[in-house]
Coordinates of C-alpha atoms and ligand atoms in Angstrom, one line a residue:
M793 CA 8.4 38.9 -32.2
S794 CA 11.6 37.8 -33.0
V795 CA 14.2 36.6 -29.9
R796 CA 17.0 39.0 -30.1
F797 CA 20.2 38.0 -28.4
E798 CA 24.0 39.4 -28.5
V799 CA 27.4 36.7 -29.6
N800 CA 30.6 38.4 -28.4
G801 CA 29.0 42.0 -29.1
R802 CA 27.4 41.1 -32.3
P803 CA 23.5 41.5 -32.8
C804 CA 21.4 38.0 -33.9
E805 CA 17.8 37.5 -34.0
V806 CA 15.9 33.9 -34.0
A807 CA 12.2 32.8 -34.3
P808 CA 10.7 32.2 -30.7
D809 CA 10.1 28.7 -31.8
D810 CA 13.5 27.9 -32.9
R811 CA 14.6 25.1 -31.3
R812 CA 18.1 24.6 -32.4
T813 CA 20.6 24.9 -29.6
L814 CA 22.8 27.6 -28.7
V815 CA 26.0 25.5 -30.1
E816 CA 24.2 24.6 -33.4
H817 CA 23.7 28.2 -34.0
L818 CA 27.1 29.3 -32.8
R819 CA 28.7 26.6 -35.4
E820 CA 26.1 26.4 -38.1
G821 CA 24.2 29.9 -38.3
L822 CA 27.2 32.0 -37.2
K823 CA 30.2 29.9 -38.5
L824 CA 31.8 30.2 -35.2
K825 CA 33.6 27.2 -34.8
A826 CA 35.2 27.0 -31.3
T827 CA 32.4 26.0 -29.6
R828 CA 32.7 22.2 -29.8
F829 CA 29.9 19.8 -29.5
G830 CA 31.0 16.7 -27.3
C831 CA 28.8 14.9 -25.3
G832 CA 25.3 17.0 -26.0
Q833 CA 24.3 15.7 -22.7
E834 CA 26.0 18.4 -20.5
Q835 CA 28.4 15.9 -19.4
C836 CA 31.8 16.7 -21.1
G837 CA 31.7 20.8 -21.0
S838 CA 33.4 20.9 -24.9
C839 CA 30.2 23.2 -25.7
V840 CA 30.4 25.7 -22.5
A841 CA 30.0 29.4 -23.6
L842 CA 29.4 32.2 -21.5
V843 CA 25.9 33.3 -21.3
D844 CA 25.7 37.1 -19.2
G845 CA 28.7 36.1 -17.8
Q846 CA 27.9 32.4 -16.6
P847 CA 29.4 29.4 -17.7
R848 CA 26.6 27.2 -19.7
H849 CA 26.7 24.3 -22.0
S850 CA 25.3 25.3 -25.3
C851 CA 24.7 22.0 -26.1
Q852 CA 21.4 22.1 -24.1
L853 CA 20.4 25.6 -24.6
E854 CA 17.6 26.2 -27.1
V855 CA 18.5 29.8 -28.6
G856 CA 14.5 30.6 -29.0
H857 CA 15.0 31.3 -25.0
L858 CA 17.6 33.9 -25.0
Q859 CA 15.9 36.7 -25.3
G860 CA 18.3 40.0 -24.3
R861 CA 21.1 37.6 -23.4
S862 CA 24.9 38.4 -24.3
V863 CA 26.9 35.3 -25.4
A864 CA 30.2 34.9 -25.4
T865 CA 32.4 32.5 -27.1
A866 CA 36.2 32.0 -27.6
E867 CA 36.4 33.8 -30.4
S868 CA 36.3 37.0 -27.9
L869 CA 39.1 35.8 -25.6
A870 CA 41.0 38.5 -27.1
D871 CA 38.9 41.1 -26.7
S872 CA 39.5 41.1 -22.5
V873 CA 42.5 41.5 -20.5
E874 CA 41.7 38.0 -18.5
G875 CA 41.2 36.5 -21.7
R876 CA 44.3 37.6 -23.3
A877 CA 46.1 36.1 -20.0
L878 CA 44.4 32.9 -20.7
L879 CA 45.3 32.6 -24.0
A880 CA 48.9 33.5 -23.3
E881 CA 49.5 31.6 -20.6
F882 CA 48.1 28.6 -22.2
E883 CA 50.3 28.9 -25.0
R884 CA 53.6 29.5 -23.2
L885 CA 53.1 26.1 -20.5
Q886 CA 51.5 24.5 -24.3
A887 CA 48.8 23.7 -21.7
A888 CA 45.9 22.2 -24.4
Q889 CA 46.6 19.1 -25.8
C890 CA 43.2 19.1 -28.4
G891 CA 41.4 21.8 -29.6
F892 CA 38.3 19.8 -28.4
C893 CA 38.1 20.2 -25.0
A894 CA 40.1 23.6 -25.1
S895 CA 37.5 26.4 -25.4
G896 CA 35.0 25.0 -23.1
I897 CA 37.7 25.2 -20.5
L898 CA 38.9 28.6 -21.5
M899 CA 35.7 30.1 -21.4
R900 CA 34.9 28.7 -17.7
A901 CA 38.4 29.4 -17.0
L902 CA 37.7 33.1 -18.0
A903 CA 34.3 33.2 -15.8
F904 CA 36.9 32.2 -12.9
L905 CA 39.0 34.5 -13.9
R906 CA 36.9 37.3 -13.4
G907 CA 35.1 35.8 -10.3
A908 CA 37.2 34.2 -7.9
P909 CA 38.7 35.5 -5.0
D910 CA 40.9 32.1 -4.7
G911 CA 43.9 31.5 -7.3
S912 CA 44.4 28.3 -5.7
R913 CA 45.5 24.8 -7.5
E914 CA 42.2 23.4 -5.8
A915 CA 39.9 26.5 -6.5
I916 CA 40.7 25.9 -10.1
A917 CA 40.7 22.1 -9.9
Q918 CA 36.7 22.6 -8.2
A919 CA 35.7 25.4 -11.0
L920 CA 36.7 23.1 -14.0
E921 CA 35.6 19.8 -12.4
P922 CA 32.8 19.8 -14.9
H923 CA 35.4 19.7 -17.9
L924 CA 36.4 16.0 -19.2
C925 CA 40.1 15.8 -20.4
R926 CA 41.2 12.8 -21.3
C927 CA 44.4 12.9 -22.3
G928 CA 46.8 14.0 -19.4
A929 CA 46.9 17.7 -20.0
H930 CA 45.2 18.8 -16.6
P931 CA 48.2 19.3 -14.5
R932 CA 49.3 21.8 -17.7
I933 CA 45.8 23.6 -17.6
L934 CA 45.5 24.1 -14.1
A935 CA 49.0 25.5 -13.7
A936 CA 47.9 27.8 -16.9
V937 CA 44.5 28.9 -15.3
Q938 CA 47.0 29.4 -12.0
A939 CA 49.3 31.5 -14.0
A940 CA 46.5 34.0 -15.9
W941 CA 45.0 34.6 -12.6
L942 CA 47.8 35.6 -11.1
A943 CA 48.7 37.8 -13.7
T944 CA 45.4 39.5 -14.3
R945 CA 46.0 39.9 -10.3
E946 CA 49.2 41.6 -10.9
G947 CA 48.2 44.0 -14.3
R948 CA 50.6 41.9 -16.2
Ligands
FES1375 S1 28.7 19.0 -25.6 FE1 27.5 19.7 -24.1 S2 28.4 19.0 -22.3 FE2 29.3 17.8 -23.9
FES1376 S1 43.7 18.7 -23.5 FE1 41.3 18.6 -24.9 S2 41.3 15.9 -24.2 FE2 42.9 16.6 -22.7

């Protein structure tokens, strides 16, 4: 029997013994290139996608274990109010310097916007802790997530 799941609302089917990781399937199987492969060891956060709304490291998740799950990647950001707010604020504040870490950060930020009652800088910094940014853009990234959090609360 096949393993069936969704990626950005689109049905996917793989064999139960498929040992490929989710990031491999996204990038090579589905040609969705937003999700990045960095360390491969759950250390950098560049591969984060949402699985049933929760941030997961797609570099360590085998597709054969995704039966019935719903996966969301950065390609789907424009499909939601929160995702559009993040895209707008990241652009307005020129928050991301590289395209490598950004999609993982954006997906974790999306889960944060949907779930967190506290949009303080401290809460955002803590939520983004699993993500490495080595270029000095972190203060702008925090500001952009905070602005997006506010925008969604104010219905902008
Ligand atoms: S590639 Fe998955 S955490 Fe670095
Ligand atoms: S914005 Fe990607 S490493 Fe800093």
